[in-house]
Amino acid sequence: MKINSIVLKTASLCNLNCSYCYVYNKGDDTYKNMPKIFAKSLIPILLKRILEYMEKKDLKKYNIIFHGGEPLLAGIEYYKYFISEYQRTFKDTFKEINFIMQTNGTLLNEKYVHDLNKLSISIGISMDGTEKTNSKYRVYHNNKSSYKEIKNGIDLCNMILGNSGVLSVINIEDKPSDVYDQYKKLKISFVNLLFPDENHDTIIINDTRGKIGKWLVEMFNLWFFDKSAERPEILLFSTLIKLILSLPEGNDVMGKRFGATMIIETNGDIQTNDTLRVSKPGITHSKFNINKDNLDSIENIKLAELYYYAHHRLPFMCQNCDLEEICAGGYLVNRYSKKNGFNNESVYCEDLAEFICHVQNIIAVEIYDELKLEKLNLSNLINNIRFNKAKYHENIYLQSF
């Protein structure tokens, strides 16, 4: 295992109470036992652990994503101290850390944006698709909308940095055209679209299957055929195009990349991808901590190994699928069930097939003469997917006797 990114929980609490948040509102309450802030005394210990790990794994570059909760609850002076410690620890090592902050944007002001820029900390802002869904789901603890403050954060990034990037969870309550218009209206440069953190048990309550694929198809068309200078970069779409063209690409959702991220909690605990908490409360808890353990201790956590190889060690029903090289089983979070653990296809399996099929066929038409790219038949793909699923469940049934 070679992991090149840490999501550092600098704050365990948040000033917002987003209804779908995997940290606070999906059943896991381990945050209640965590320190409010990742202590300054832990910073040099963490940096030393990272440097040791980089030397052991022969890594020249590493990523730290400041996260939470809301990372800006720690205050800007905290990050000035963090960067000063980084510069001291990594001086003359010829190794480098890339710093990113994922914030809800509500606490950003002109000084913070300027200071974060001087510290070379990139800013990503979490935002729902439209003002309406932001006001419904991304709210303060008194249920007040946070949209005005989020928009202000985006405006400040555009004004001071010349660009802005947002992370949005797909919400089919919004029309794709309204979401896309919102991105362009706010002059957003980069968008990271995320699938909802649903699994085979929770999807029954909020069943979006058969709808997200169509939503993504419509959204992709708006983006792909937009020739304006204001077109944002949508990572999910550009990644899929590269995968279809057999370029080395991938992320947690698709492609044959490895799950190269670990979590460091506010108490120093070493954990795997914490979105997996939505599967079962406490599932990401580990006995390892940076105070006493090296970062490669993550290799002794079975769940971390499962996450790392999630796109390579696939469930039976995914192994003979025509889209296996591109979809690669989808996001691990979406595979879970109490009955089979993670040994399931994604709850969005058929949605992914519809989305991938549409994009490949669009690309085939646009550049067919150059690449002779094969067009896909969605009906045949879905039939094969359902056949593989039925065969899997038949084998499980027979083995139970």
Short mmCIF file of C-alpha atoms in Angstrom, two decimals:
data_model
loop_
_atom_site.label_atom_id
_atom_site.label_comp_id
_atom_site.label_asym_id
_atom_site.label_seq_id
_atom_site.Cartn_x
_atom_site.Cartn_y
_atom_site.Cartn_z
CA MET A 1 0.00 0.00 0.00
CA LYS A 2 1.24 3.46 -0.88
CA ILE A 3 -0.96 6.28 0.41
CA ASN A 4 -0.25 9.84 -0.68
CA SER A 5 -3.00 11.86 1.03
CA ILE A 6 -4.21 12.59 4.53
CA VAL A 7 -7.58 14.08 5.38
CA LEU A 8 -6.75 15.83 8.62
CA LYS A 9 -9.67 16.46 10.95
CA THR A 10 -8.52 19.78 12.37
CA ALA A 11 -11.93 20.37 13.97
CA SER A 12 -14.41 17.72 15.15
CA LEU A 13 -17.37 20.11 15.31
CA CYS A 14 -19.15 22.19 12.69
CA ASN A 15 -21.11 25.45 12.68
CA LEU A 16 -23.56 23.90 10.19
CA ASN A 17 -25.95 20.99 10.58
CA CYS A 18 -26.34 19.60 7.05
CA SER A 19 -29.04 16.95 7.08
CA TYR A 20 -27.11 14.42 4.98
CA CYS A 21 -23.70 14.86 6.65
CA TYR A 22 -21.92 11.53 7.10
CA VAL A 23 -20.05 12.80 10.19
CA TYR A 24 -23.03 13.86 12.30
CA ASN A 25 -26.32 12.74 10.76
CA LYS A 26 -25.80 9.23 9.39
CA GLY A 27 -25.79 7.29 12.67
CA ASP A 28 -22.12 7.45 13.72
CA ASP A 29 -21.54 9.55 16.84
CA THR A 30 -17.81 8.93 17.46
CA TYR A 31 -17.19 12.66 16.94
CA LYS A 32 -18.68 13.24 20.42
CA ASN A 33 -15.64 11.65 22.05
CA MET A 34 -13.08 13.54 19.98
CA PRO A 35 -11.17 16.71 21.00
CA LYS A 36 -12.68 19.81 19.43
CA ILE A 37 -9.40 20.74 17.72
CA PHE A 38 -6.37 18.74 16.52
CA ALA A 39 -3.91 19.98 19.15
CA LYS A 40 -0.96 22.14 18.10
CA SER A 41 1.28 19.77 20.05
CA LEU A 42 0.29 17.00 17.60
CA ILE A 43 1.32 18.98 14.51
CA PRO A 44 5.11 18.35 14.68
CA ILE A 45 4.41 14.69 15.50
CA LEU A 46 2.18 14.32 12.45
CA LEU A 47 4.65 16.09 10.15
CA LYS A 48 7.46 13.84 11.38
CA ARG A 49 5.29 10.76 10.74
CA ILE A 50 4.52 11.99 7.22
CA LEU A 51 8.17 12.65 6.43
CA GLU A 52 9.14 9.19 7.70
CA TYR A 53 6.39 7.65 5.60
CA MET A 54 7.41 9.56 2.47
CA GLU A 55 11.00 8.40 2.87
CA LYS A 56 9.94 4.79 3.44
CA LYS A 57 7.56 4.75 0.46
CA ASP A 58 9.84 6.89 -1.75
CA LEU A 59 7.25 9.66 -2.16
CA LYS A 60 8.33 13.13 -3.25
CA LYS A 61 4.91 14.79 -2.89
CA TYR A 62 2.10 14.38 -0.38
CA ASN A 63 -1.32 15.95 0.18
CA ILE A 64 -2.94 17.20 3.36
CA ILE A 65 -6.61 18.13 3.18
CA PHE A 66 -7.68 20.21 6.17
CA HIS A 67 -11.18 19.00 7.01
CA GLY A 68 -13.67 18.63 9.83
CA GLY A 69 -16.27 19.42 10.91
CA GLU A 70 -15.41 22.92 9.82
CA PRO A 71 -11.62 23.45 9.67
CA LEU A 72 -11.84 27.25 9.99
CA LEU A 73 -13.19 26.84 13.53
CA ALA A 74 -9.52 26.37 14.43
CA GLY A 75 -8.81 29.98 13.36
CA ILE A 76 -6.31 31.33 10.83
CA GLU A 77 -3.42 31.59 13.32
CA TYR A 78 -3.62 27.81 13.72
CA TYR A 79 -2.81 27.32 10.05
CA LYS A 80 0.00 29.87 10.15
CA TYR A 81 1.56 27.79 12.92
CA PHE A 82 0.96 24.56 10.98
CA ILE A 83 2.71 25.87 7.85
CA SER A 84 5.62 27.25 9.87
CA GLU A 85 6.10 23.81 11.45
CA TYR A 86 5.90 22.21 8.01
CA GLN A 87 8.57 24.54 6.65
CA ARG A 88 10.82 23.81 9.62
CA THR A 89 10.34 20.02 9.44
CA PHE A 90 10.67 19.69 5.65
CA LYS A 91 13.51 22.17 5.16
CA ASP A 92 16.22 20.72 2.89
CA THR A 93 14.37 17.41 2.48
CA PHE A 94 13.45 17.91 -1.21
CA LYS A 95 9.98 16.66 -0.32
CA GLU A 96 6.79 18.67 -0.58
CA ILE A 97 3.27 18.75 0.84
CA ASN A 98 0.35 20.17 -1.10
CA PHE A 99 -2.21 21.77 1.26
CA ILE A 100 -5.95 21.97 0.60
CA MET A 101 -8.77 23.18 2.83
CA GLN A 102 -12.29 21.81 2.39
CA THR A 103 -14.56 24.35 4.10
CA ASN A 104 -18.28 25.07 4.13
CA GLY A 105 -17.29 28.62 3.24
CA THR A 106 -19.41 30.40 5.83
CA LEU A 107 -16.47 31.68 7.88
CA LEU A 108 -14.40 32.90 4.95
CA ASN A 109 -13.67 36.61 4.93
CA GLU A 110 -11.28 38.76 2.93
CA LYS A 111 -8.43 38.38 5.44
CA TYR A 112 -8.81 34.59 5.65
CA VAL A 113 -8.73 34.16 1.87
CA HIS A 114 -5.65 36.39 1.55
CA ASP A 115 -3.90 34.60 4.41
CA LEU A 116 -4.70 31.11 3.13
CA ASN A 117 -3.40 32.14 -0.28
CA LYS A 118 -0.14 33.41 1.26
CA LEU A 119 0.17 30.08 3.08
CA SER A 120 -0.31 28.23 -0.24
CA ILE A 121 -3.42 26.48 1.06
CA SER A 122 -5.93 25.89 -1.74
CA ILE A 123 -9.60 26.40 -0.90
CA GLY A 124 -12.50 24.10 -1.76
CA ILE A 125 -16.04 25.07 -0.73
CA SER A 126 -18.88 22.63 -0.07
CA MET A 127 -22.10 23.81 -1.72
CA ASP A 128 -25.35 22.19 -2.83
CA GLY A 129 -26.56 22.68 -6.37
CA THR A 130 -28.96 25.61 -6.04
CA GLU A 131 -29.92 28.24 -3.50
CA LYS A 132 -33.12 26.30 -2.80
CA THR A 133 -31.37 23.04 -1.83
CA ASN A 134 -28.65 24.91 0.09
CA SER A 135 -31.35 26.64 2.12
CA LYS A 136 -33.07 23.30 2.74
CA TYR A 137 -30.13 21.05 3.58
CA ARG A 138 -27.06 23.20 4.40
CA VAL A 139 -28.34 25.04 7.44
CA TYR A 140 -27.07 26.36 10.77
CA HIS A 141 -28.04 24.66 14.01
CA ASN A 142 -30.96 27.09 14.32
CA ASN A 143 -32.16 25.90 10.86
CA LYS A 144 -31.20 29.21 9.23
CA SER A 145 -29.98 29.02 5.62
CA SER A 146 -26.21 29.34 5.05
CA TYR A 147 -26.48 30.17 1.36
CA LYS A 148 -25.68 33.88 1.66
CA GLU A 149 -22.43 33.17 3.55
CA ILE A 150 -21.45 30.34 1.17
CA LYS A 151 -21.98 32.62 -1.83
CA ASN A 152 -19.90 35.31 -0.14
CA GLY A 153 -17.04 32.80 0.30
CA ILE A 154 -17.20 31.86 -3.39
CA ASP A 155 -17.27 35.53 -4.43
CA LEU A 156 -14.21 36.26 -2.28
CA CYS A 157 -12.26 33.38 -3.84
CA ASN A 158 -13.13 34.64 -7.32
CA MET A 159 -12.17 38.20 -6.43
CA ILE A 160 -8.90 37.45 -4.60
CA LEU A 161 -7.72 34.17 -6.14
CA GLY A 162 -9.24 34.52 -9.61
CA ASN A 163 -11.02 31.18 -9.33
CA SER A 164 -13.25 29.07 -7.07
CA GLY A 165 -13.91 25.38 -6.60
CA VAL A 166 -16.91 23.63 -5.06
CA LEU A 167 -17.83 20.15 -3.91
CA SER A 168 -21.49 19.24 -4.45
CA VAL A 169 -23.45 16.13 -3.53
CA ILE A 170 -25.80 15.19 -6.37
CA ASN A 171 -29.39 16.04 -5.48
CA ILE A 172 -32.04 15.01 -8.02
CA GLU A 173 -34.51 17.47 -6.49
CA ASP A 174 -32.62 20.09 -8.49
CA LYS A 175 -32.94 20.24 -12.25
CA PRO A 176 -29.53 19.78 -13.88
CA SER A 177 -30.10 22.99 -15.87
CA ASP A 178 -30.70 24.96 -12.66
CA VAL A 179 -27.56 23.53 -11.04
CA TYR A 180 -25.43 24.20 -14.12
CA ASP A 181 -26.77 27.74 -14.43
CA GLN A 182 -25.91 28.27 -10.76
CA TYR A 183 -22.32 27.20 -11.30
CA LYS A 184 -21.95 29.60 -14.20
CA LYS A 185 -23.77 32.43 -12.45
CA LEU A 186 -21.38 32.16 -9.49
CA LYS A 187 -18.39 31.93 -11.88
CA ILE A 188 -17.25 28.66 -10.34
CA SER A 189 -14.09 27.27 -11.96
CA PHE A 190 -14.00 23.69 -10.64
CA VAL A 191 -16.77 21.31 -9.56
CA ASN A 192 -16.46 17.94 -7.83
CA LEU A 193 -19.81 16.11 -8.02
CA LEU A 194 -20.31 13.37 -5.41
CA PHE A 195 -22.75 10.49 -5.30
CA PRO A 196 -24.95 10.43 -2.16
CA ASP A 197 -23.61 8.25 0.67
CA GLU A 198 -26.34 5.62 0.36
CA ASN A 199 -25.97 1.84 0.62
CA HIS A 200 -28.19 -1.20 0.07
CA ASP A 201 -29.88 -0.72 3.46
CA THR A 202 -30.39 3.06 3.44
CA ILE A 203 -31.37 3.45 -0.23
CA ILE A 204 -34.82 2.07 0.57
CA ILE A 205 -35.58 5.23 2.54
CA ASN A 206 -34.29 7.62 -0.11
CA ASP A 207 -34.49 5.64 -3.34
CA THR A 208 -32.76 7.59 -6.08
CA ARG A 209 -31.87 4.54 -8.19
CA GLY A 210 -32.81 4.90 -11.83
CA LYS A 211 -32.86 8.67 -11.44
CA ILE A 212 -29.26 9.69 -10.80
CA GLY A 213 -28.11 8.16 -14.08
CA LYS A 214 -30.62 10.22 -16.05
CA TRP A 215 -29.71 13.32 -14.02
CA LEU A 216 -26.03 12.84 -14.86
CA VAL A 217 -26.77 12.28 -18.54
CA GLU A 218 -28.62 15.59 -18.73
CA MET A 219 -25.94 17.39 -16.72
CA PHE A 220 -23.18 15.97 -18.91
CA ASN A 221 -24.90 17.19 -22.08
CA LEU A 222 -25.18 20.71 -20.67
CA TRP A 223 -21.49 20.67 -19.84
CA PHE A 224 -20.08 18.86 -22.87
CA PHE A 225 -21.86 20.96 -25.49
CA ASP A 226 -21.24 24.25 -23.67
CA LYS A 227 -18.63 26.12 -25.70
CA SER A 228 -18.66 29.27 -23.57
CA ALA A 229 -15.61 30.58 -21.73
CA GLU A 230 -17.57 30.29 -18.45
CA ARG A 231 -17.84 26.50 -18.62
CA PRO A 232 -16.62 25.06 -15.29
CA GLU A 233 -14.35 22.04 -15.08
CA ILE A 234 -16.47 19.15 -13.72
CA LEU A 235 -14.04 16.52 -12.47
CA LEU A 236 -16.45 13.57 -12.63
CA PHE A 237 -17.01 14.19 -16.34
CA SER A 238 -13.43 14.85 -17.38
CA THR A 239 -12.27 11.79 -15.41
CA LEU A 240 -14.80 9.56 -17.15
CA ILE A 241 -13.79 10.82 -20.59
CA LYS A 242 -10.14 10.03 -19.85
CA LEU A 243 -11.08 6.53 -18.65
CA ILE A 244 -13.09 5.90 -21.82
CA LEU A 245 -10.05 6.97 -23.84
CA SER A 246 -7.94 4.45 -21.83
CA LEU A 247 -5.90 7.16 -20.14
CA PRO A 248 -4.49 6.49 -16.63
CA GLU A 249 -7.11 8.18 -14.47
CA GLY A 250 -9.47 7.40 -11.62
CA ASN A 251 -10.86 8.37 -8.22
CA ASP A 252 -12.95 6.83 -5.44
CA VAL A 253 -15.97 6.57 -7.76
CA MET A 254 -14.49 4.90 -10.85
CA GLY A 255 -11.30 3.78 -12.54
CA LYS A 256 -8.52 1.44 -11.45
CA ARG A 257 -6.77 3.80 -9.05
CA PHE A 258 -6.09 2.83 -5.44
CA GLY A 259 -7.81 4.33 -2.40
CA ALA A 260 -4.76 6.39 -1.49
CA THR A 261 -6.22 8.44 1.38
CA MET A 262 -6.10 7.99 5.15
CA ILE A 263 -7.81 9.94 7.94
CA ILE A 264 -6.14 11.48 10.97
CA GLU A 265 -8.72 12.29 13.66
CA THR A 266 -8.50 15.24 16.08
CA ASN A 267 -7.07 12.92 18.74
CA GLY A 268 -4.40 11.59 16.35
CA ASP A 269 -6.13 8.30 15.52
CA ILE A 270 -5.16 6.75 12.18
CA GLN A 271 -8.23 5.63 10.23
CA THR A 272 -9.37 4.76 6.74
CA ASN A 273 -11.82 6.76 4.58
CA ASP A 274 -14.34 8.05 7.12
CA THR A 275 -17.29 8.24 4.71
CA LEU A 276 -17.49 4.49 5.39
CA ARG A 277 -18.98 5.45 8.77
CA VAL A 278 -22.38 5.53 7.07
CA SER A 279 -22.15 1.75 6.75
CA LYS A 280 -22.01 1.00 10.46
CA PRO A 281 -21.30 3.22 13.51
CA GLY A 282 -17.70 2.93 14.66
CA ILE A 283 -16.62 0.91 11.61
CA THR A 284 -13.57 3.13 10.97
CA HIS A 285 -12.30 3.08 14.56
CA SER A 286 -8.75 1.77 14.95
CA LYS A 287 -6.22 1.14 17.71
CA PHE A 288 -3.50 3.13 15.94
CA ASN A 289 -2.52 6.70 16.81
CA ILE A 290 0.28 8.99 15.60
CA ASN A 291 1.52 9.41 19.19
CA LYS A 292 2.74 5.81 19.23
CA ASP A 293 2.37 4.42 15.68
CA ASN A 294 3.84 5.04 12.24
CA LEU A 295 1.51 5.90 9.37
CA ASP A 296 2.13 2.55 7.69
CA SER A 297 0.17 1.03 10.60
CA ILE A 298 -2.82 1.67 8.31
CA GLU A 299 -1.74 -1.48 6.46
CA ASN A 300 -2.83 -3.52 9.51
CA ILE A 301 -6.43 -2.29 9.28
CA LYS A 302 -8.57 -4.70 7.24
CA LEU A 303 -11.09 -2.02 6.31
CA ALA A 304 -8.28 0.23 5.07
CA GLU A 305 -6.99 -2.60 2.88
CA LEU A 306 -10.51 -3.15 1.55
CA TYR A 307 -10.81 0.55 0.70
CA TYR A 308 -7.32 0.70 -0.86
CA TYR A 309 -8.04 -2.22 -3.23
CA ALA A 310 -11.74 -1.43 -3.69
CA HIS A 311 -11.45 -1.02 -7.47
CA HIS A 312 -9.26 -4.10 -7.91
CA ARG A 313 -10.83 -6.73 -5.65
CA LEU A 314 -14.36 -6.61 -6.98
CA PRO A 315 -17.57 -8.43 -6.05
CA PHE A 316 -18.41 -11.43 -8.25
CA MET A 317 -21.18 -9.63 -10.14
CA CYS A 318 -18.74 -6.90 -11.23
CA GLN A 319 -15.98 -9.15 -12.52
CA ASN A 320 -17.59 -10.08 -15.84
CA CYS A 321 -19.18 -6.72 -16.55
CA ASP A 322 -18.31 -4.94 -19.82
CA LEU A 323 -17.77 -1.73 -17.84
CA GLU A 324 -15.50 -3.27 -15.20
CA GLU A 325 -12.37 -1.38 -16.32
CA ILE A 326 -14.16 1.98 -16.19
CA CYS A 327 -16.71 1.67 -13.38
CA ALA A 328 -14.49 -0.67 -11.32
CA GLY A 329 -17.34 -1.38 -8.91
CA GLY A 330 -18.21 2.23 -8.14
CA TYR A 331 -17.74 3.93 -4.78
CA LEU A 332 -17.10 1.46 -1.94
CA VAL A 333 -19.53 3.34 0.35
CA ASN A 334 -22.37 2.50 -2.06
CA ARG A 335 -21.69 -1.26 -1.99
CA TYR A 336 -22.45 -1.98 1.67
CA SER A 337 -25.27 -4.07 3.15
CA LYS A 338 -25.66 -5.63 6.59
CA LYS A 339 -26.21 -8.99 4.91
CA ASN A 340 -23.14 -9.15 2.65
CA GLY A 341 -20.87 -6.39 3.93
CA PHE A 342 -19.17 -4.76 0.93
CA ASN A 343 -19.59 -7.80 -1.30
CA ASN A 344 -22.29 -6.17 -3.42
CA GLU A 345 -22.52 -4.13 -6.57
CA SER A 346 -23.02 -0.38 -6.10
CA VAL A 347 -26.58 0.67 -5.33
CA TYR A 348 -26.06 2.98 -8.32
CA CYS A 349 -24.82 0.16 -10.58
CA GLU A 350 -27.40 0.66 -13.32
CA ASP A 351 -27.18 4.45 -13.01
CA LEU A 352 -23.43 4.24 -13.54
CA ALA A 353 -24.00 2.01 -16.57
CA GLU A 354 -26.45 4.51 -18.07
CA PHE A 355 -24.08 7.41 -17.42
CA ILE A 356 -20.96 5.66 -18.76
CA CYS A 357 -22.79 4.29 -21.79
CA HIS A 358 -24.12 7.74 -22.70
CA VAL A 359 -20.74 9.45 -22.35
CA GLN A 360 -18.94 6.77 -24.37
CA ASN A 361 -21.51 7.02 -27.15
CA ILE A 362 -21.22 10.83 -27.20
CA ILE A 363 -17.43 10.57 -27.41
CA ALA A 364 -17.71 7.85 -30.09
CA VAL A 365 -19.76 10.18 -32.28
CA GLU A 366 -17.51 13.19 -31.70
CA ILE A 367 -14.15 11.48 -32.36
CA TYR A 368 -15.17 8.17 -33.96
CA ASP A 369 -13.04 8.60 -37.08
CA GLU A 370 -9.85 9.04 -35.10
CA LEU A 371 -10.24 6.31 -32.48
CA LYS A 372 -12.86 3.90 -33.81
CA LEU A 373 -14.40 3.96 -30.33
CA GLU A 374 -17.08 1.33 -29.85
CA LYS A 375 -20.65 2.47 -29.23
CA LEU A 376 -22.40 0.72 -26.35
CA ASN A 377 -25.92 -0.70 -26.16
CA LEU A 378 -27.43 0.27 -22.79
CA SER A 379 -30.19 -2.34 -22.94
CA ASN A 380 -27.66 -5.15 -23.42
CA LEU A 381 -25.47 -3.78 -20.64
CA ILE A 382 -28.35 -3.64 -18.17
CA ASN A 383 -29.46 -7.17 -19.09
CA ASN A 384 -25.92 -8.49 -18.48
CA ILE A 385 -25.73 -6.64 -15.15
CA ARG A 386 -29.03 -8.14 -14.00
CA PHE A 387 -27.97 -11.62 -15.17
CA ASN A 388 -24.72 -11.42 -13.16
CA LYS A 389 -26.61 -10.23 -10.08
CA ALA A 390 -29.15 -13.04 -10.37
CA LYS A 391 -26.37 -15.61 -10.83
CA TYR A 392 -24.56 -14.32 -7.75
CA HIS A 393 -27.64 -14.45 -5.54
CA GLU A 394 -28.51 -17.93 -6.85
CA ASN A 395 -25.03 -19.16 -5.84
CA ILE A 396 -25.41 -17.59 -2.39
CA TYR A 397 -28.80 -19.31 -2.02
CA LEU A 398 -27.42 -22.72 -3.00
CA GLN A 399 -24.44 -22.35 -0.65
CA SER A 400 -26.82 -21.76 2.26
CA PHE A 401 -28.09 -25.36 2.03
#
